[in-house]
Coordinates of C-alpha atoms (C1' of nucleotides) in Angstrom, one line a residue:
Chain A
M98 CA 20.4 21.9 -21.2
P99 CA 20.7 18.6 -22.9
D100 CA 24.0 16.7 -22.6
S101 CA 25.4 13.3 -23.0
Y102 CA 22.5 11.7 -21.1
T103 CA 20.1 12.4 -23.9
K104 CA 20.6 9.0 -25.3
E105 CA 19.9 7.2 -22.1
V106 CA 16.8 9.2 -21.6
R107 CA 15.7 8.5 -25.2
D108 CA 16.1 4.8 -24.5
L109 CA 13.7 4.9 -21.5
H110 CA 10.5 3.1 -22.4
L111 CA 8.6 6.3 -21.8
F112 CA 10.4 8.1 -24.7
S113 CA 11.7 5.3 -26.9
D114 CA 8.8 5.2 -29.3
M115 CA 7.9 8.8 -29.7
E116 CA 8.7 10.9 -32.7
D117 CA 12.1 12.5 -32.7
Q118 CA 10.7 16.0 -33.3
H119 CA 8.6 15.7 -30.2
F120 CA 11.5 14.3 -28.1
Q121 CA 13.7 17.1 -29.1
S122 CA 11.0 19.6 -28.1
L123 CA 10.9 18.0 -24.7
I124 CA 14.7 18.0 -24.4
R125 CA 14.9 21.7 -25.4
A126 CA 12.5 22.6 -22.7
A127 CA 14.3 20.5 -20.1
Y128 CA 17.3 21.3 -18.0
V129 CA 19.7 19.2 -16.1
Q130 CA 20.9 19.9 -12.6
N131 CA 23.3 18.5 -10.1
F132 CA 22.3 18.1 -6.5
P133 CA 24.4 17.3 -3.5
P134 CA 23.4 14.4 -1.1
Q135 CA 20.5 14.8 1.3
I136 CA 18.8 17.6 -0.6
E137 CA 15.0 17.7 -0.5
L138 CA 14.1 18.0 -4.2
I139 CA 10.4 17.8 -3.6
S140 CA 8.1 18.3 -0.7
E141 CA 4.8 16.5 -0.6
G142 CA 2.0 19.0 -1.2
D143 CA 4.0 21.1 -3.6
P144 CA 2.6 21.7 -7.1
S145 CA 4.0 19.3 -9.7
D146 CA 5.8 21.6 -12.1
F147 CA 8.3 19.1 -13.5
L148 CA 8.6 15.6 -14.6
H149 CA 11.9 14.4 -13.0
I150 CA 14.3 12.0 -14.6
L151 CA 17.1 10.6 -12.4
L152 CA 20.3 10.4 -14.5
T153 CA 22.8 9.4 -11.9
G154 CA 22.8 9.0 -8.1
S155 CA 19.8 7.8 -6.2
V156 CA 16.6 9.4 -4.7
D157 CA 14.4 8.4 -1.9
L158 CA 10.7 8.9 -2.1
F159 CA 9.1 9.3 1.3
S160 CA 6.0 10.5 3.1
S161 CA 5.2 12.0 6.4
W162 CA 2.3 12.3 8.7
N163 CA 2.0 13.5 12.3
E164 CA 5.7 13.5 13.0
R165 CA 6.1 10.0 11.4
E166 CA 7.9 9.3 8.2
T167 CA 8.2 6.3 5.9
S168 CA 10.2 5.5 2.9
M169 CA 7.9 4.7 -0.1
A170 CA 10.4 3.8 -2.8
T171 CA 14.0 4.3 -4.0
V172 CA 14.6 5.6 -7.5
R173 CA 17.7 4.5 -9.4
P174 CA 19.0 5.7 -12.7
V175 CA 17.9 6.0 -15.3
S176 CA 14.2 6.5 -14.5
T177 CA 11.5 9.0 -14.2
F178 CA 9.5 9.8 -11.1
I179 CA 6.3 11.6 -10.1
L180 CA 4.8 11.1 -13.5
A181 CA 1.3 10.7 -12.1
A182 CA 1.3 14.1 -10.3
S183 CA 2.7 15.7 -13.5
V184 CA -0.1 14.4 -15.8
R185 CA -2.8 15.2 -13.3
E186 CA -1.5 18.6 -12.4
A187 CA -2.0 17.6 -8.8
P188 CA 0.2 18.2 -5.8
Y189 CA 2.9 15.6 -5.1
L190 CA 1.9 12.9 -2.7
M191 CA 5.5 12.1 -1.8
S192 CA 8.6 14.0 -1.0
A193 CA 11.9 13.2 -2.7
R194 CA 15.4 13.6 -1.4
T195 CA 18.8 12.7 -2.9
M196 CA 20.6 9.9 -1.1
E197 CA 23.8 10.7 -2.8
K198 CA 25.2 13.3 -5.3
S199 CA 22.6 13.1 -8.1
R200 CA 22.1 14.5 -11.6
I201 CA 18.5 15.1 -12.5
M202 CA 16.7 16.2 -15.7
L203 CA 13.7 18.3 -15.2
I204 CA 11.0 18.6 -17.9
P205 CA 8.3 21.1 -17.3
S206 CA 5.0 19.3 -16.8
Q207 CA 3.4 21.7 -19.2
N208 CA 5.6 20.5 -22.1
V209 CA 4.9 16.9 -21.2
R210 CA 1.2 17.5 -21.4
E211 CA 1.5 19.3 -24.7
V212 CA 3.6 16.6 -26.4
F213 CA 1.2 14.0 -25.0
A214 CA -1.6 15.6 -26.9
Q215 CA 0.3 15.5 -30.2
D216 CA 2.2 12.2 -30.1
G217 CA 0.1 9.0 -29.9
Q218 CA 3.2 6.8 -29.2
F219 CA 4.1 9.0 -26.3
A220 CA 0.6 8.9 -25.0
R221 CA 0.7 5.1 -25.2
A222 CA 4.0 5.0 -23.3
I223 CA 2.7 7.2 -20.6
V224 CA -0.3 4.9 -20.2
D225 CA 2.0 1.9 -20.0
E226 CA 4.2 3.6 -17.5
L227 CA 1.3 4.6 -15.3
A228 CA -0.3 1.2 -15.4
Q229 CA 3.0 -0.3 -14.4
C230 CA 3.5 2.1 -11.5
Y231 CA 0.0 1.4 -10.4
R232 CA 0.6 -2.3 -10.5
G233 CA 3.8 -1.9 -8.6
V234 CA 2.0 -0.1 -5.7
I235 CA -0.7 -2.7 -5.6
K236 CA 2.0 -5.4 -5.3
N237 CA 3.5 -3.4 -2.5
T238 CA 0.2 -3.2 -0.7
K239 CA -0.3 -6.9 -1.0
D240 CA 3.2 -7.4 0.5
L241 CA 2.4 -5.1 3.4
K242 CA -1.1 -6.5 4.2
L243 CA -0.6 -10.2 3.6
R244 CA 2.9 -10.8 5.1
T245 CA 4.6 -10.4 8.4
S246 CA 7.7 -8.3 8.6
L247 CA 9.9 -11.4 8.6
E248 CA 8.2 -12.6 5.4
R249 CA 8.6 -9.2 3.8
L250 CA 12.3 -9.2 4.5
A251 CA 12.8 -12.7 3.2
N252 CA 11.0 -11.9 -0.1
Y253 CA 12.9 -8.6 -0.4
L254 CA 16.2 -10.5 -0.1
L255 CA 15.1 -12.9 -2.8
R256 CA 14.1 -10.0 -5.1
E257 CA 17.4 -8.3 -4.4
Q258 CA 19.3 -11.5 -5.1
L259 CA 17.6 -11.8 -8.5
R260 CA 18.3 -8.2 -9.3
S261 CA 21.9 -8.6 -8.5
G262 CA 22.3 -11.6 -10.9
G263 CA 21.0 -14.5 -8.8
G264 CA 24.2 -15.5 -7.0
A265 CA 24.2 -16.8 -3.5
S266 CA 26.0 -13.7 -2.3
F267 CA 25.2 -10.0 -2.9
R268 CA 25.3 -6.6 -1.4
L269 CA 22.3 -4.6 -0.1
E270 CA 21.8 -1.4 -2.1
A271 CA 20.0 0.4 0.7
E272 CA 21.1 1.4 4.1
K273 CA 19.4 -0.8 6.7
R274 CA 17.4 2.0 8.3
R275 CA 16.0 3.0 5.0
L276 CA 15.3 -0.6 4.2
A277 CA 13.5 -1.0 7.5
S278 CA 11.3 2.0 6.8
F279 CA 10.6 0.8 3.3
L280 CA 9.6 -2.6 4.6
G281 CA 7.4 -1.0 7.2
M282 CA 9.3 -1.7 10.4
T283 CA 11.8 -0.2 12.8
S284 CA 15.6 -0.5 12.4
E285 CA 15.6 -2.5 15.6
N286 CA 13.1 -5.0 14.3
L287 CA 15.0 -5.3 11.0
S288 CA 18.1 -6.3 13.0
R289 CA 16.1 -9.0 14.7
A290 CA 14.5 -10.0 11.5
F291 CA 17.9 -10.7 9.9
K292 CA 18.6 -12.9 12.9
G293 CA 15.2 -14.6 12.5
L294 CA 16.2 -15.6 9.0
R295 CA 19.4 -17.3 10.1
P296 CA 17.6 -20.6 10.6
Y297 CA 16.5 -20.4 6.9
G298 CA 20.0 -20.0 5.6
V299 CA 20.7 -16.2 5.5
T300 CA 24.0 -14.8 6.6
V301 CA 24.5 -11.1 7.1
T302 CA 27.8 -9.3 7.3
G303 CA 27.3 -5.6 7.1
K304 CA 25.8 -5.1 3.7
Q305 CA 26.9 -8.4 2.4
I306 CA 24.1 -11.0 2.3
T307 CA 24.8 -14.7 1.7
I308 CA 22.0 -17.1 1.1
T309 CA 23.4 -20.5 2.2
N310 CA 20.2 -22.4 1.8
Q311 CA 18.2 -21.2 -1.2
A312 CA 15.5 -23.9 -0.9
D313 CA 14.9 -23.2 2.8
L314 CA 14.6 -19.5 2.4
E315 CA 12.3 -19.9 -0.6
G316 CA 10.2 -22.4 1.4
F317 CA 9.8 -19.8 4.1
A318 CA 9.3 -16.7 1.9
K319 CA 7.0 -18.3 -0.6
P320 CA 7.6 -15.6 -3.2
H321 CA 4.8 -15.1 -5.7
P322 CA 4.8 -13.5 -9.1
L323 CA 1.7 -11.4 -8.4
I324 CA 3.5 -9.8 -5.5
D325 CA 7.2 -10.1 -6.1
E326 CA 7.8 -10.0 -9.9
R327 CA 9.1 -6.6 -10.9
Chain B
M61 CA -25.9 -5.8 -25.4
P62 CA -26.3 -2.1 -24.6
D63 CA -29.2 -1.0 -22.5
S64 CA -30.5 1.9 -20.5
Y65 CA -27.2 2.1 -18.6
T66 CA -25.4 3.4 -21.7
K67 CA -26.0 7.0 -20.6
E68 CA -24.5 6.5 -17.2
V69 CA -21.5 4.8 -18.7
R70 CA -21.1 7.6 -21.2
D71 CA -21.1 10.1 -18.3
L72 CA -18.1 8.4 -16.6
H73 CA -15.1 10.6 -16.8
L74 CA -13.3 7.8 -18.7
F75 CA -15.8 8.0 -21.6
S76 CA -17.3 11.5 -21.4
D77 CA -15.0 13.3 -23.7
M78 CA -14.5 10.7 -26.4
E79 CA -16.0 10.9 -29.9
D80 CA -19.5 9.4 -30.1
Q81 CA -18.5 7.1 -33.0
H82 CA -15.8 5.5 -30.8
F83 CA -18.0 5.2 -27.8
Q84 CA -20.6 3.5 -29.9
S85 CA -18.0 1.1 -31.2
L86 CA -17.0 0.2 -27.6
I87 CA -20.6 -0.3 -26.6
R88 CA -21.3 -2.5 -29.6
A89 CA -18.5 -4.8 -28.6
A90 CA -19.6 -4.8 -25.0
Y91 CA -22.1 -7.0 -23.3
V92 CA -23.9 -6.7 -20.0
Q93 CA -24.4 -9.5 -17.6
N94 CA -26.2 -10.0 -14.3
F95 CA -24.4 -11.8 -11.5
P96 CA -25.7 -13.2 -8.2
P97 CA -24.1 -12.3 -4.9
Q98 CA -20.8 -13.9 -3.9
I99 CA -19.7 -14.8 -7.4
E100 CA -16.0 -14.7 -8.2
L101 CA -15.9 -12.6 -11.3
I102 CA -12.1 -12.6 -11.6
S103 CA -9.3 -14.6 -10.0
E104 CA -5.9 -13.0 -9.6
G105 CA -3.5 -14.3 -12.2
D106 CA -6.2 -14.6 -14.9
P107 CA -5.5 -12.9 -18.2
S108 CA -7.2 -9.6 -18.4
D109 CA -9.7 -10.0 -21.3
F110 CA -12.2 -7.4 -20.3
L111 CA -12.5 -4.0 -18.9
H112 CA -15.3 -4.2 -16.3
I113 CA -17.8 -1.6 -15.5
L114 CA -20.0 -2.0 -12.5
L115 CA -23.5 -0.7 -13.3
T116 CA -25.4 -1.8 -10.2
G117 CA -24.6 -3.7 -7.1
S118 CA -21.1 -3.8 -5.5
V119 CA -17.9 -5.7 -6.0
D120 CA -15.1 -6.5 -3.6
L121 CA -11.5 -6.5 -4.9
F122 CA -9.3 -8.8 -2.8
S123 CA -6.0 -10.6 -2.9
S124 CA -4.7 -13.8 -1.4
W125 CA -1.3 -15.2 -0.5
N126 CA -0.4 -18.3 1.5
E127 CA -3.9 -19.0 2.8
R128 CA -4.4 -15.4 3.8
E129 CA -6.8 -13.0 2.2
T130 CA -7.2 -9.2 2.3
S131 CA -9.8 -6.8 0.9
M132 CA -8.1 -4.2 -1.3
A133 CA -11.0 -2.0 -2.3
T134 CA -14.8 -1.9 -2.8
V135 CA -16.2 -0.9 -6.2
R136 CA -19.5 0.9 -6.3
P137 CA -21.6 1.9 -9.3
V138 CA -21.0 3.4 -11.8
S139 CA -17.3 2.8 -12.2
T140 CA -14.7 0.8 -14.0
F141 CA -12.3 -1.6 -12.5
I142 CA -9.0 -3.4 -13.5
L143 CA -8.2 -0.8 -16.1
A144 CA -4.5 -1.1 -15.5
A145 CA -4.4 -4.9 -16.2
S146 CA -6.5 -4.3 -19.3
V147 CA -4.2 -1.7 -20.9
R148 CA -1.0 -3.6 -20.1
E149 CA -2.4 -7.0 -21.2
A150 CA -1.1 -8.3 -17.9
P151 CA -2.7 -10.8 -15.5
Y152 CA -5.0 -9.4 -12.9
L153 CA -3.3 -8.6 -9.6
M154 CA -6.6 -8.8 -7.6
S155 CA -9.6 -11.1 -7.6
A156 CA -13.1 -9.7 -7.7
R157 CA -16.3 -11.0 -6.3
T158 CA -19.8 -9.6 -6.2
M159 CA -21.0 -8.6 -2.8
E160 CA -24.6 -8.4 -3.9
K161 CA -26.6 -9.0 -7.0
S162 CA -24.7 -7.0 -9.6
R163 CA -25.0 -5.8 -13.2
I164 CA -21.7 -5.5 -15.0
M165 CA -20.7 -4.3 -18.5
L166 CA -17.8 -6.1 -20.1
I167 CA -15.8 -4.4 -22.8
P168 CA -13.1 -6.6 -24.5
S169 CA -9.7 -5.2 -23.7
Q170 CA -8.8 -5.5 -27.3
N171 CA -11.4 -3.0 -28.3
V172 CA -10.3 -0.6 -25.5
R173 CA -6.8 -0.7 -26.8
E174 CA -8.0 -0.1 -30.4
V175 CA -10.1 2.9 -29.6
F176 CA -7.3 4.2 -27.4
A177 CA -5.1 4.4 -30.4
Q178 CA -7.7 6.3 -32.4
D179 CA -9.2 8.7 -29.9
G180 CA -6.9 11.3 -28.3
Q181 CA -9.6 12.3 -25.8
F182 CA -10.1 8.7 -24.7
A183 CA -6.3 8.3 -24.3
R184 CA -6.2 11.4 -22.2
A185 CA -9.0 10.1 -20.1
I186 CA -7.3 6.7 -19.6
V187 CA -4.2 8.5 -18.4
D188 CA -6.2 10.6 -16.0
E189 CA -8.0 7.6 -14.6
L190 CA -4.8 5.6 -14.2
A191 CA -3.0 8.5 -12.6
Q192 CA -5.9 8.9 -10.2
C193 CA -5.9 5.2 -9.4
Y194 CA -2.2 5.3 -8.8
R195 CA -2.5 8.2 -6.5
G196 CA -5.3 6.4 -4.6
V197 CA -3.2 3.4 -3.9
I198 CA -0.3 5.6 -2.8
K199 CA -2.6 7.3 -0.3
N200 CA -3.7 4.0 0.9
T201 CA -0.1 2.9 1.4
K202 CA 0.6 6.0 3.4
D203 CA -2.5 5.3 5.5
L204 CA -1.3 1.8 6.2
K205 CA 2.3 2.6 7.0
L206 CA 2.0 5.9 8.9
R207 CA -1.0 5.1 11.0
T208 CA -2.1 2.7 13.7
S209 CA -5.3 0.7 13.2
L210 CA -7.2 3.0 15.5
E211 CA -6.1 6.0 13.5
R212 CA -7.0 4.3 10.3
L213 CA -10.4 3.6 11.6
A214 CA -10.9 7.2 12.8
N215 CA -9.9 8.6 9.5
Y216 CA -12.0 6.1 7.6
L217 CA -15.1 7.2 9.6
L218 CA -14.4 10.8 8.9
R219 CA -14.1 10.0 5.1
E220 CA -17.3 8.0 5.2
Q221 CA -19.0 10.8 7.1
L222 CA -18.1 13.2 4.4
R223 CA -19.1 10.9 1.6
S224 CA -22.6 10.5 3.2
G225 CA -23.1 14.2 3.3
G226 CA -21.3 15.3 6.4
G227 CA -24.0 14.8 9.1
A228 CA -23.2 13.7 12.6
S229 CA -24.9 10.3 11.9
F230 CA -24.5 7.9 9.0
R231 CA -24.5 4.3 8.1
L232 CA -21.5 2.1 7.3
E233 CA -21.7 0.9 3.8
A234 CA -19.4 -2.1 4.4
E235 CA -19.8 -5.1 6.6
K236 CA -17.6 -4.9 9.5
R237 CA -15.5 -7.9 8.7
R238 CA -14.8 -6.6 5.2
L239 CA -14.0 -3.2 6.7
A240 CA -11.6 -4.8 9.1
S241 CA -9.8 -6.6 6.3
F242 CA -9.7 -3.4 4.2
L243 CA -8.2 -1.5 7.1
G244 CA -5.7 -4.2 7.6
M245 CA -6.9 -5.7 10.9
T246 CA -8.9 -8.6 12.2
S247 CA -12.6 -8.3 13.0
E248 CA -11.9 -8.7 16.7
N249 CA -9.6 -5.8 16.6
L250 CA -12.1 -3.7 14.7
S251 CA -14.6 -4.3 17.4
R252 CA -12.1 -3.1 20.0
A253 CA -11.1 -0.2 17.9
F254 CA -14.7 1.1 17.8
K255 CA -14.7 0.9 21.5
G256 CA -11.3 2.7 21.6
L257 CA -12.9 5.6 19.7
R258 CA -15.7 6.1 22.2
P259 CA -13.6 8.5 24.3
Y260 CA -13.3 10.6 21.1
G261 CA -17.0 10.8 20.6
V262 CA -17.9 7.9 18.4
T263 CA -21.1 5.9 19.0
V264 CA -21.7 2.7 17.2
T265 CA -25.0 0.9 17.0
G266 CA -24.8 -1.9 14.4
K267 CA -24.0 -0.1 11.1
Q268 CA -25.2 3.3 12.5
I269 CA -22.3 5.6 13.4
T270 CA -22.8 8.8 15.3
I271 CA -20.0 11.3 15.8
T272 CA -21.0 13.1 19.0
N273 CA -17.8 15.1 19.2
Q274 CA -16.5 16.1 15.8
A275 CA -13.6 18.2 17.1
D276 CA -12.4 15.5 19.4
L277 CA -12.4 12.8 16.7
E278 CA -10.7 15.1 14.2
G279 CA -8.1 16.0 16.9
F280 CA -7.3 12.4 17.3
A281 CA -7.6 11.3 13.6
K282 CA -5.7 14.3 12.2
P283 CA -7.0 13.7 8.7
H284 CA -4.8 15.0 5.9
P285 CA -5.6 15.9 2.3
L286 CA -2.6 14.0 0.9
I287 CA -3.9 10.8 2.5
D288 CA -7.6 11.1 3.0
E289 CA -8.9 13.3 0.2
R290 CA -10.6 11.2 -2.4
Chain C
dG57 C1' 46.3 7.7 15.8
dC58 C1' 42.9 9.5 18.6
dG59 C1' 38.2 10.9 19.5
dG60 C1' 33.8 11.9 17.9
dG61 C1' 29.9 10.7 15.6
dC62 C1' 26.7 7.6 13.8
dA63 C1' 24.6 3.4 11.8
dG64 C1' 23.6 -0.7 13.6
dT65 C1' 22.8 -4.0 17.3
dT66 C1' 21.1 -5.8 21.6
dG67 C1' 18.3 -6.3 25.8
dA68 C1' 14.4 -5.1 28.7
dC69 C1' 10.1 -3.7 28.4
dA70 C1' 5.6 -1.6 26.6
dT71 C1' 2.2 -1.6 23.2
dT72 C1' -0.2 -3.2 19.5
dT73 C1' -2.2 -6.7 17.1
dA74 C1' -3.6 -11.6 16.3
dT75 C1' -5.4 -15.9 17.9
dC76 C1' -8.5 -18.9 20.1
dA77 C1' -12.6 -19.9 22.4
dA78 C1' -16.8 -18.7 24.1
dG79 C1' -20.7 -15.9 24.1
dT80 C1' -24.5 -12.6 22.4
dG81 C1' -28.0 -11.1 19.4
dA82 C1' -30.4 -10.4 15.4
dA83 C1' -31.9 -12.2 11.0
dT84 C1' -33.5 -16.4 8.5
dG85 C1' -35.7 -20.6 7.4
dC86 C1' -38.6 -24.5 8.2
Chain D
dG284 C1' -42.5 -19.9 16.9
dC285 C1' -38.4 -22.0 17.5
dA286 C1' -34.1 -23.5 16.0
dT287 C1' -30.2 -22.4 13.3
dT288 C1' -27.0 -19.6 11.4
dC289 C1' -23.9 -16.1 11.1
dA290 C1' -22.0 -11.7 12.0
dC291 C1' -20.3 -9.5 15.6
dT292 C1' -18.5 -9.1 20.4
dT293 C1' -15.8 -10.2 24.4
dG294 C1' -12.2 -12.1 27.3
dA295 C1' -7.9 -14.5 28.0
dT296 C1' -3.7 -15.2 26.0
dA297 C1' 0.1 -15.3 22.7
dA298 C1' 2.7 -13.3 19.2
dA299 C1' 4.5 -9.4 16.7
dT300 C1' 6.1 -5.1 16.7
dG301 C1' 7.6 -0.7 18.7
dT302 C1' 10.2 2.0 22.3
dC303 C1' 13.9 3.3 25.1
dA304 C1' 18.5 3.0 26.6
dA305 C1' 22.8 1.3 26.4
dC306 C1' 26.4 -0.6 23.8
dT307 C1' 29.4 -1.9 19.7
dG308 C1' 32.1 -1.1 16.0
dC309 C1' 33.4 1.4 12.2
dC310 C1' 34.3 5.4 9.5
dC311 C1' 36.1 10.1 9.2
dG312 C1' 38.4 14.1 10.3
dC313 C1' 41.7 16.6 12.5

DNA sequence: GCGGGCAGTTGACATTTATCAAGTGAATGC
DNA sequence: GCATTCACTTGATAAATGTCAACTGCCCGC
């Protein structure tokens, strides 16, 4: 049932413009649940019964094939996930597991589709959100196909730096092994990649990253808005 | 101006359910143009002024970074492309060039957004289309990250086989160098990959592919609906 | 505070993939 | 009809990336 997170949810771009009556109807249908760390919330292939909204904590979206597994994205509060599967009534393409203790709101997909049909603002917001998600994945594909692992790491660090405020020093949000998987490499290779960036002015101490030579790193990474801008 | 392709466009999932009045309004605003082969229709970074609909011919969507280039997708008639950029009024993330002589309908993005606001069926169709595109790119990412190039080729061949009717023998639609780029490898490697599939019952003669041992190839490729189903 | 346990690192090595250079073969044009 | 071009192939080699095994260091619990 609704709680103090309602306001934060309401402020999400997806819900911010819709009529209050419709928002309330979604919230009434929704329920909020707490999950411990390392719980598999969703398994790929499952029917998409709920739109999920991460309120607190963090969630890893990952996929598997033939005994292999890769991290596709990390969800941080407050944001929705698996909207595409919900609106298409199609099975999930990714699995989701909590990385830490997490609070999650679940809105039945059925209700989302009903409100979609009634509320033009909501429909518009869903289109925006989907288009943005789509563009995000395209950027990710470009990153994967056009860059080496060292270049991907360099650009990732620049993005994280920006996200953390732009200072020379910042902390990695992700565990390194998850980061490795997200960037499409092994943990061992990530370790070596960090070393490989030392000549370009990157210092690593645990999760603490310091960029001692911004110009050098950018010269190597060559970040590009059509790949890296989020 | 509208022509005999109107019906085919109308039958596209994106337009099939909308009110005729709205469809006509889109068509009136649209124009149709013929392009020679190898023309760059769109350059990534350009503002997205038009929704494009490929009527005949074929179009390659590709991206570049730092002197490198990769093929992202091939568009075949009759279908739309760059819908996401259109609805978000954001710059194109991919470039597009005709691969052969092509006939293309252009609908001003402005009109698409106007009709979207008026026609619930059209809005619903756009959401469906975007969600499908999104899911397509996610599948592609899984293909790239979870499989080796040999496995990607094997699964690509199985998908093409299905698309061509399922017979043991079929023709490749794409040139091999474009296929290589699409699969995320070099031409040289694609050549070797075809050889590498010979033990699994794949024979290649120019563009003609024959799968002499379906079970072996499938055993190696391990196709999976959440990656390969289109 | 001692002993796992575990993420991360390192080194040696294998595999995969890219690069460069040369060759083949089929389609095209004069 | 012959030369040219261009996609594709092949071989030799280099670079990137993955694997395996051992090791380090730190956190956590008892």
